[in-house]
Short mmCIF file of C-alpha atoms and ligand atoms in Angstrom, two decimals:
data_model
loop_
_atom_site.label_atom_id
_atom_site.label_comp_id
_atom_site.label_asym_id
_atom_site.label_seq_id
_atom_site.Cartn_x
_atom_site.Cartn_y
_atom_site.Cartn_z
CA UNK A 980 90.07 77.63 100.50
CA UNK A 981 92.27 76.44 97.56
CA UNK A 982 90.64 76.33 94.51
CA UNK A 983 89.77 72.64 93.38
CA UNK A 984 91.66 71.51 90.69
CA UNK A 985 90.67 68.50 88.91
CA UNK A 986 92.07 65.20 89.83
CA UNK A 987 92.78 62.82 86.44
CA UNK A 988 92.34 59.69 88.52
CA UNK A 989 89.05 61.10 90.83
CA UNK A 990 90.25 60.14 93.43
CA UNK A 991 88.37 60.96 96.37
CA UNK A 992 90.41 60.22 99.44
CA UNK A 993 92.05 57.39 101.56
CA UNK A 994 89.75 54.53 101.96
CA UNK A 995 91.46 52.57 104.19
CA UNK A 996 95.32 51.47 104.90
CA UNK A 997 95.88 47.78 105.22
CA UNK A 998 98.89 46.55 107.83
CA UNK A 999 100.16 42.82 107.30
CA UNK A 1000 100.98 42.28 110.69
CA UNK A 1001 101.92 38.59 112.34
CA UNK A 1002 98.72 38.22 114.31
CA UNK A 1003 95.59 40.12 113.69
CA UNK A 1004 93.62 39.42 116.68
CA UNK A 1005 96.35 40.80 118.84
CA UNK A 1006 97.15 43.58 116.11
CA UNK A 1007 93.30 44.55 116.08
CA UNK A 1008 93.85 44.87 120.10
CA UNK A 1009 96.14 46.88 120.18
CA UNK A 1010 95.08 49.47 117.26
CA UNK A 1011 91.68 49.67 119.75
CA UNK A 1012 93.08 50.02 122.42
CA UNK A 1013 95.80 52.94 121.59
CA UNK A 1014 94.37 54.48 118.62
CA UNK A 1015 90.51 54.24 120.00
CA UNK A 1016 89.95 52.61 116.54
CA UNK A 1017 86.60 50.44 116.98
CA UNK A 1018 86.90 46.73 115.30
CA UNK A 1019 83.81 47.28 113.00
CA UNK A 1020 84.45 43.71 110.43
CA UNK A 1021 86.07 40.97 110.17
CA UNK A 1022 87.08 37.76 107.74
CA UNK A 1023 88.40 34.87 108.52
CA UNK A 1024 88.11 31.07 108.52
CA UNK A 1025 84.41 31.71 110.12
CA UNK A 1026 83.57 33.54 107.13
CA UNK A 1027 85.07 31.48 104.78
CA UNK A 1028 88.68 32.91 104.01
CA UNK A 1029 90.74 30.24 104.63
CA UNK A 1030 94.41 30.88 103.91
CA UNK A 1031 94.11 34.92 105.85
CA UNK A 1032 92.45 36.87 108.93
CA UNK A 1033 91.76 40.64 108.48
CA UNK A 1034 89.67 43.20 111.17
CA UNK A 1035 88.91 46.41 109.92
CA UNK A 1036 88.48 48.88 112.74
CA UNK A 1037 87.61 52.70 111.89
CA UNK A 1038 87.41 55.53 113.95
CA UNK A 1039 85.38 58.52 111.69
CA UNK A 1040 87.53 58.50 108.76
CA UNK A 1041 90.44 56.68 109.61
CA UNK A 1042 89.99 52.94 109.00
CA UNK A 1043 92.60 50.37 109.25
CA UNK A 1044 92.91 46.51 107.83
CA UNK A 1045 94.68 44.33 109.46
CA UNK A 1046 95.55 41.25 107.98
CA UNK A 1047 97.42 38.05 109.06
CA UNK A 1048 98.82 34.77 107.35
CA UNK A 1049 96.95 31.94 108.44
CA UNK A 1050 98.51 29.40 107.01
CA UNK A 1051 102.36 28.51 106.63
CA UNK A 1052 103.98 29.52 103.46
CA UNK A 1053 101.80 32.43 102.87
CA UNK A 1054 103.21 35.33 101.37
CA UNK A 1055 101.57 37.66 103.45
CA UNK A 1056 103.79 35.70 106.13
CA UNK A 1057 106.86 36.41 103.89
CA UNK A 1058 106.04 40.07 103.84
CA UNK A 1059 105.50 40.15 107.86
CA UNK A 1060 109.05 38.01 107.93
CA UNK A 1061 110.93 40.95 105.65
CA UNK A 1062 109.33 43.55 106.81
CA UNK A 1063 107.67 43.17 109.86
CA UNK A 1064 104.34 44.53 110.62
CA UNK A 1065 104.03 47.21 108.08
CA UNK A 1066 101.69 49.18 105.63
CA UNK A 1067 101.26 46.98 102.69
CA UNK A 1068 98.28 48.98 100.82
CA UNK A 1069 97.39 52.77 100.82
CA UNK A 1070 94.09 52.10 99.34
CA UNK A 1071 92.05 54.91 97.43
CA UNK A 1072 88.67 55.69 97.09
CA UNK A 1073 87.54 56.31 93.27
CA UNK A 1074 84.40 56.51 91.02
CA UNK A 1075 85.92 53.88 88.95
CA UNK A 1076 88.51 51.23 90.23
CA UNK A 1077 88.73 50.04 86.41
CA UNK A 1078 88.93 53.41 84.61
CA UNK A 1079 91.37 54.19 87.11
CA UNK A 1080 93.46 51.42 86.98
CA UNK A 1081 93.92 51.42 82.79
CA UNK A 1082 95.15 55.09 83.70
CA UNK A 1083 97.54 54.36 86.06
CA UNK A 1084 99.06 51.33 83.44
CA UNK A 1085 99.23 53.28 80.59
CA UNK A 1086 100.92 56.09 82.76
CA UNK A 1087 103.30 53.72 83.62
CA UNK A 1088 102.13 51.78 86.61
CA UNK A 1089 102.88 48.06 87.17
CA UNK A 1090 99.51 46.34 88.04
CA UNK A 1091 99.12 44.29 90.84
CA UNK A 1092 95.69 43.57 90.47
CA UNK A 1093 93.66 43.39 87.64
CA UNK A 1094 89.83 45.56 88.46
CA UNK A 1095 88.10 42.30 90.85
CA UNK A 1096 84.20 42.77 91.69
CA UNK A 1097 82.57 41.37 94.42
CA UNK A 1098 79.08 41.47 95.56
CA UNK A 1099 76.53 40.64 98.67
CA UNK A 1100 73.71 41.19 99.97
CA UNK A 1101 74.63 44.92 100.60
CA UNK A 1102 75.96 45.54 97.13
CA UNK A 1103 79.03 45.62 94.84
CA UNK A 1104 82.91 46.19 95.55
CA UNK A 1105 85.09 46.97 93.18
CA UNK A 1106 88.94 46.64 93.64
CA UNK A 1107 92.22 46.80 91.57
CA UNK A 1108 96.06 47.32 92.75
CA UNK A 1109 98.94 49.10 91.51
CA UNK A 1110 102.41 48.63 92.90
CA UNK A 1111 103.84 51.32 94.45
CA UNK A 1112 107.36 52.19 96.73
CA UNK A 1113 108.83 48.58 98.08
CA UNK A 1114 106.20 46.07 98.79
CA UNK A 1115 103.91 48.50 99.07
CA UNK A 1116 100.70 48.89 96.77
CA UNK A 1117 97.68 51.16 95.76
CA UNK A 1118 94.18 49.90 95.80
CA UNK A 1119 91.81 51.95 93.87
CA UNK A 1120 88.44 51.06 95.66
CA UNK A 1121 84.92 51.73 94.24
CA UNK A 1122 82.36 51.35 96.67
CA UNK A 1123 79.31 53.65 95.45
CA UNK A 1124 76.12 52.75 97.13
CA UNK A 1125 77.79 49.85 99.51
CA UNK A 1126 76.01 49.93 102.40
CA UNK A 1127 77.90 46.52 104.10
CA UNK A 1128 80.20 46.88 106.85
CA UNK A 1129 83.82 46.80 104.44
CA UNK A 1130 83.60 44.88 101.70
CA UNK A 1131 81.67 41.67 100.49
CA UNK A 1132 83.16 38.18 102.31
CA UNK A 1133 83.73 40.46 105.86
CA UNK A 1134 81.06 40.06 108.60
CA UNK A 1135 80.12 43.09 111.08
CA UNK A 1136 81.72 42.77 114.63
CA UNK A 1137 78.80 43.12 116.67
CA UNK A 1138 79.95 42.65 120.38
CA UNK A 1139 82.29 46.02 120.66
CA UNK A 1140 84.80 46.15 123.19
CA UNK A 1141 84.99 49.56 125.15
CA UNK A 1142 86.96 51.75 122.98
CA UNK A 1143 89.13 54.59 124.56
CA UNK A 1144 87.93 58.21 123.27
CA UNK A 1145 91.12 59.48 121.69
CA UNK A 1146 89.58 62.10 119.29
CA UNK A 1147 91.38 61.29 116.26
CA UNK A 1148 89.25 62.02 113.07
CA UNK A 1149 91.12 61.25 109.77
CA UNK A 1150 94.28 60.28 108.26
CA UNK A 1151 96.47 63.49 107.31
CA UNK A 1152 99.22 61.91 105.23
CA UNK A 1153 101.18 59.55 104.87
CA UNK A 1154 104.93 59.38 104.25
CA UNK A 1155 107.15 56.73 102.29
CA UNK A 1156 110.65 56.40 103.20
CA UNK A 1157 112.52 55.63 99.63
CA UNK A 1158 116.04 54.86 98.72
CA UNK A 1159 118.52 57.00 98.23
CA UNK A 1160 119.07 58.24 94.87
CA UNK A 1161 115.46 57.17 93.88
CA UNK A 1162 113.35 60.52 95.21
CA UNK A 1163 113.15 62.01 91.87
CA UNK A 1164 111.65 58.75 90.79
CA UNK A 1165 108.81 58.12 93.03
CA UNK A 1166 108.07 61.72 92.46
CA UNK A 1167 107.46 61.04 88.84
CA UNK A 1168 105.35 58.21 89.54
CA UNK A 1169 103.14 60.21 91.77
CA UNK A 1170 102.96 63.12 89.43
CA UNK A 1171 102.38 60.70 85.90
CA UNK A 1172 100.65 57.61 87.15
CA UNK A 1173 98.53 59.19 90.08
CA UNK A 1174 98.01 63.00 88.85
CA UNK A 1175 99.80 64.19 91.96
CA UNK A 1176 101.57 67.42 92.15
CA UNK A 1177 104.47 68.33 94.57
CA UNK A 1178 103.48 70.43 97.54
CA UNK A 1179 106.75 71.56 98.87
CA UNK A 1180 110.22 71.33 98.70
CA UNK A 1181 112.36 71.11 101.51
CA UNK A 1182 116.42 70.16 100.51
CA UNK A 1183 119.11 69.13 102.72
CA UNK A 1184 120.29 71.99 103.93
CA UNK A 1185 116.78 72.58 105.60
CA UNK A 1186 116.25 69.03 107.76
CA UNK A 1187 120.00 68.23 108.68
CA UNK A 1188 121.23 67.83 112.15
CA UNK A 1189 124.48 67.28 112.95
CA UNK A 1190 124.31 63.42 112.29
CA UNK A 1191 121.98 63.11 109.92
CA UNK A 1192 119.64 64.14 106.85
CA UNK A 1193 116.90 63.73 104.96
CA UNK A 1194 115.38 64.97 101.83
CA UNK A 1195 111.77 65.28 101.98
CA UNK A 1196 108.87 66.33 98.83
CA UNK A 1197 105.53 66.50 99.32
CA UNK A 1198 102.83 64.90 96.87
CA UNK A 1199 99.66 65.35 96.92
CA UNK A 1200 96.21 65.16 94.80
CA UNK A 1201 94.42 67.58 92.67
CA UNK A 1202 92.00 67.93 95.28
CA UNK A 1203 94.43 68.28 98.22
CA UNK A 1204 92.73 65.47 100.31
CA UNK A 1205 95.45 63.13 99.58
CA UNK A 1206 99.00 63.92 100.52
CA UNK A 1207 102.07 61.56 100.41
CA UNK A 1208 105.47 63.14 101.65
CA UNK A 1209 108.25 61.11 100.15
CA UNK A 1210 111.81 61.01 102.37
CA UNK A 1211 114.97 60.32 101.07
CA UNK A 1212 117.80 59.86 103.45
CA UNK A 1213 120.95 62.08 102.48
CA UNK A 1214 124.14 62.04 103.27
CA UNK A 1215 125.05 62.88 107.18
CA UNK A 1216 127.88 62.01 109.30
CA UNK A 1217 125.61 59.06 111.24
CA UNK A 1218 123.05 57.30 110.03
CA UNK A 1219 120.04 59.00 109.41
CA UNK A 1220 116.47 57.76 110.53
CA UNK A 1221 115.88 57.06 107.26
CA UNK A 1222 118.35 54.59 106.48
CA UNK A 1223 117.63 53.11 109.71
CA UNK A 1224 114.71 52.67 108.68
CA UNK A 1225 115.47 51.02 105.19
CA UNK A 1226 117.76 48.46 106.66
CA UNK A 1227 115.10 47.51 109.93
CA UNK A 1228 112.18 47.48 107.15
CA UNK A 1229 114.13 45.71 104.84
CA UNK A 1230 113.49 48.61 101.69
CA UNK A 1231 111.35 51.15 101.24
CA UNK A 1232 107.75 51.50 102.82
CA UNK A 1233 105.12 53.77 104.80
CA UNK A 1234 106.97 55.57 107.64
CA UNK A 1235 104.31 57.29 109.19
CA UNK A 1236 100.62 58.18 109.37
CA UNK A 1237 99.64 61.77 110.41
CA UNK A 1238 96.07 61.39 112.16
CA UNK A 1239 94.48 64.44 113.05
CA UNK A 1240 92.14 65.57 116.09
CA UNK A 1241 90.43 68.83 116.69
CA UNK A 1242 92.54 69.00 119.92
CA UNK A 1243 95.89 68.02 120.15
CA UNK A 1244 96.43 67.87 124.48
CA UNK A 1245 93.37 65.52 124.55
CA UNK A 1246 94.54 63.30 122.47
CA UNK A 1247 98.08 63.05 123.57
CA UNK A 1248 96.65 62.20 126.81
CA UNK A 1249 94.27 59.79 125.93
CA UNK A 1250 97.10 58.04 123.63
CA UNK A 1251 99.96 58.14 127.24
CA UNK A 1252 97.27 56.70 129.09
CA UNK A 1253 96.67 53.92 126.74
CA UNK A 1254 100.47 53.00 126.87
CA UNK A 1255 101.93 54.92 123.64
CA UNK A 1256 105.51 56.55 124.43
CA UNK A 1257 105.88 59.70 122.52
CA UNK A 1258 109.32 61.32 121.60
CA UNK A 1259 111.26 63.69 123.85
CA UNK A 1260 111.39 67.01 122.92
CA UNK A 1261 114.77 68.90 124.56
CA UNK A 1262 113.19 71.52 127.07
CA UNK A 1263 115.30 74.10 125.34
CA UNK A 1264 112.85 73.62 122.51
CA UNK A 1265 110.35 75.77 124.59
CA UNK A 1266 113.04 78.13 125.54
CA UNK A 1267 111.79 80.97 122.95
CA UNK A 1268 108.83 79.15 121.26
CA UNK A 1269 106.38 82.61 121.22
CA UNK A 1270 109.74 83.88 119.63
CA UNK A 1271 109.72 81.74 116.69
CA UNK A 1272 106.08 80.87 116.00
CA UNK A 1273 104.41 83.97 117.51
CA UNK A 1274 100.93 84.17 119.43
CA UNK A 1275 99.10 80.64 119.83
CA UNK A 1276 96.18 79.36 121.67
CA UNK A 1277 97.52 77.19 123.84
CA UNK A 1278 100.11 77.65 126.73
CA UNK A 1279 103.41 77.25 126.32
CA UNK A 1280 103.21 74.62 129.74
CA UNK A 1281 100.53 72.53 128.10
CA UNK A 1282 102.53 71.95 124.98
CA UNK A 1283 105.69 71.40 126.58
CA UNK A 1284 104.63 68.79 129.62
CA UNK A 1285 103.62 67.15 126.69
CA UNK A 1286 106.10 67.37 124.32
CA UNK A 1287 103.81 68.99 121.48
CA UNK A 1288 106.17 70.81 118.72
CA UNK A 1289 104.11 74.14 116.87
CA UNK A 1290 104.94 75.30 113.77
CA UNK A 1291 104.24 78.43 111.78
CA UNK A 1292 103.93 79.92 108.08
CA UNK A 1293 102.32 82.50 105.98
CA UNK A 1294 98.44 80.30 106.47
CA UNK A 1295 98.70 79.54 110.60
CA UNK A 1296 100.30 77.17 112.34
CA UNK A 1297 100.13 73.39 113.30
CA UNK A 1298 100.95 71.23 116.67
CA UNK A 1299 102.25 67.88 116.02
CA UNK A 1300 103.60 65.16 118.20
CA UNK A 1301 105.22 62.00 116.78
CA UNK A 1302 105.00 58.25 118.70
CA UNK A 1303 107.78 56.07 119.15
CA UNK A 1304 107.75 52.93 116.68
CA UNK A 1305 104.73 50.98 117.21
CA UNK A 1306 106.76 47.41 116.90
CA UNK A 1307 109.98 46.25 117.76
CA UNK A 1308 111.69 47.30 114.40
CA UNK A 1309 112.25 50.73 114.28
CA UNK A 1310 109.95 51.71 111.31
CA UNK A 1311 106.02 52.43 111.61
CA UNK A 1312 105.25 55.23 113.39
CA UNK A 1313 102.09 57.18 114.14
CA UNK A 1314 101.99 61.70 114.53
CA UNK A 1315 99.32 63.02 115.80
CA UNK A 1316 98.51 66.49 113.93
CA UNK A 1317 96.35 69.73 115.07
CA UNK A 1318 96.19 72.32 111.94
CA UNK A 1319 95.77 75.75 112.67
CA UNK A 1320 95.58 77.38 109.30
CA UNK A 1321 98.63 76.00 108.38
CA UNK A 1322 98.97 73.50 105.79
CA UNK A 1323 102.70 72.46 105.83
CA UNK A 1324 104.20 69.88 107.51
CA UNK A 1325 106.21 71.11 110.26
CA UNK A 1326 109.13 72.23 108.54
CA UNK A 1327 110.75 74.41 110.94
CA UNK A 1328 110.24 71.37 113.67
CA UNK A 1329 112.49 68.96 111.31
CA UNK A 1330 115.50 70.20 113.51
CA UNK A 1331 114.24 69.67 116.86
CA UNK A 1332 112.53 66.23 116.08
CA UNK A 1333 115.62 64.66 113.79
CA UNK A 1334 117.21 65.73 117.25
CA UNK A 1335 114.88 63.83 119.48
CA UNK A 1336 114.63 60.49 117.52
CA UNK A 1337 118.31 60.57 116.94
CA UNK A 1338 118.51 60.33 121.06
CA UNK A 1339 116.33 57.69 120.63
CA UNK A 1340 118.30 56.16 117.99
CA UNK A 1341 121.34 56.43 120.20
CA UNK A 1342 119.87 54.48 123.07
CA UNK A 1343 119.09 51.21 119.96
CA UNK A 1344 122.93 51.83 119.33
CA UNK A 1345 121.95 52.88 115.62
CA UNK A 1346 123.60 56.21 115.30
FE1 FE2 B 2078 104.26 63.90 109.08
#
């Protein structure tokens, strides 16, 4: 166990990430149906929200929002026509959305959203945004003793589709693709307005390929729940996944979500089934695998029909398996994650995955 080191912001965790996505019915759909997440709430123009549509579907502690335009004109709609379907708000559970909020201003943050309470029948919500990488925002959410469905103005979803049983339990970070030249600033703004402090450092000459490069720190909160690794590209001969990623998103935003599950080949299988292509991982990656990461659990055939990568340090080691973009554009992706002890990120697999998404890369004629 680490010991606990006090978080200036309390923050206890990710309360939920909210996509703007083009269509929220179909969105919600497909997020079931993949991910196994169950559609728990919803608002709409049945509930009374006129100009938007939002489902919130959870699955233990991972819970999505999805929310759609539903008018013309909507900014939400010019965020989905930039961007695409995207993360707009990495939204964080505290004791006290305002306290936390007039910490995060006078730390420098630019507010989005001044504290907003709302109440029903089931209690009190209270909400306030700070703007974060891109278009992309922090809610600070204070919920204590809600006992609604989501939040006040969202119904329950009471007839529940059949929901696949992926085994995913909670979201294990989630990284931001930035600019180049701009890492050391988002760093600062995780470390001074949020309390963060940086994990790990990986540079350049650690996560380069032959084509491309990244730079990659990892942020996270006092408590270690929270942890936000933040990619720059660098320079490489090709593009780098990165930069593709800037120019399809249109700027900086969430790149990935890490989800984790208690075991790994289950939920790759349960995720295939459902229609989620994974990335290719070069069969030479298996070549000397007990080699380089030691003794593990699982076989070396289970891993590799399935294209799980394994990673080792001093703590254990992790399995990890990333998707292929969940949209058209190539930018949102999902990993799925299996910690064994170790709490990195997969360092030593940097190599052999910049490797297999630059194939993939090749075949969009981005490289
Ligand atoms: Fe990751």
């Amino acid at each position: 166990m680490t010991p606990h080191t006090p978080d200036p912001l309390d923050l206890f965790g990710i309360d939920y990430v909210e996509l703007y996505v083009s269509n929220a019915r179909q969105a919600a759909h497909f997020y079931r149906s993949t991910l196994g997440l169950t559609p728990v709430a919803y608002a709409g123009l049945e509930t009374g929200l006129r100009d938007r549509t939002s489902y919130v579907l959870q699955r233990r502690n991972v819970r999505f929002l999805l929310t759609a335009p539903n008018l013309p004109g909507h900014p939400i709609g010019d965020h989905v026509a930039r961007h695409g379907d995207g993360v707009r708000d990495i939204a964080l559970r505290v004791r006290d959305a305002a306290a936390a909020y007039r910490a995060a201003l006078s730390n420098g943050a630019t507010g989005v959203l001044g504290p907003t309470a709302s109440e029903d029948a089931h209690g009190s919500v209270v909400k306030a945004t700070i703007a974060a990488y891109g278009d992309t925002v922090h809610s600070f959410i204070e919920r204590d003793g809600y006992d609604g469905p989501f939040m006040p103005g969202f119904r329950a979803i009471s007839e529940r589709p059949p929901v696949p049983e992926t085994g995913i339990a909670a979201i294990d970070h989630i990284v931001g693709n930035v600019d180049l030249g701009y890492m050391e600033q988002w760093v600062g703004y995780y470390r001074d307005v949020l309390g963060f402090k940086q994990m790990v450092h990986f540079d350049d000459k650690d996560i380069s390929t032959e084509y491309s490069a990244l730079m990659s720190k990892v942020m996270q909160n006092g408590s270690g729940k929270i942890k936000f690794p933040i990619n720059e590209p660098a320079e490489g001969r090709k593009k780098s996944q990165i930069a593709e990623f800037l120019e399809y998103y249109g700027g900086p935003g969430a790149q990935h979500i890490a989800l984790s599950t208690g075991d790994i080949c289950a939920t790759v299988d349960a995720l295939r089934a459902a229609g989620i292509p994974f990335n290719n991982v070069p069969s030479s990656y298996y070549d000397d695998l007990e080699g380089r990461v030691g003794r593990i659990d699982e076989s070396r055939a289970a891993l590799q029909e399935r294209g799980i990568l394994v990673d080792r340090d001093e703590e254990g080691y992790l399995l990890q398996i990333f998707s292929q973009p969940l949209q058209d554009r190539p930018t949102l992706f999902v990993e799925i994650i299996q910690r064994k002890g170790s709490r990195g990120f997969g360092k030593g697999n940097f190599r052999a995955l910049f490797e297999s998404i630059e194939r993939e890369q090749e075949k969009r004629g981005n490289l």
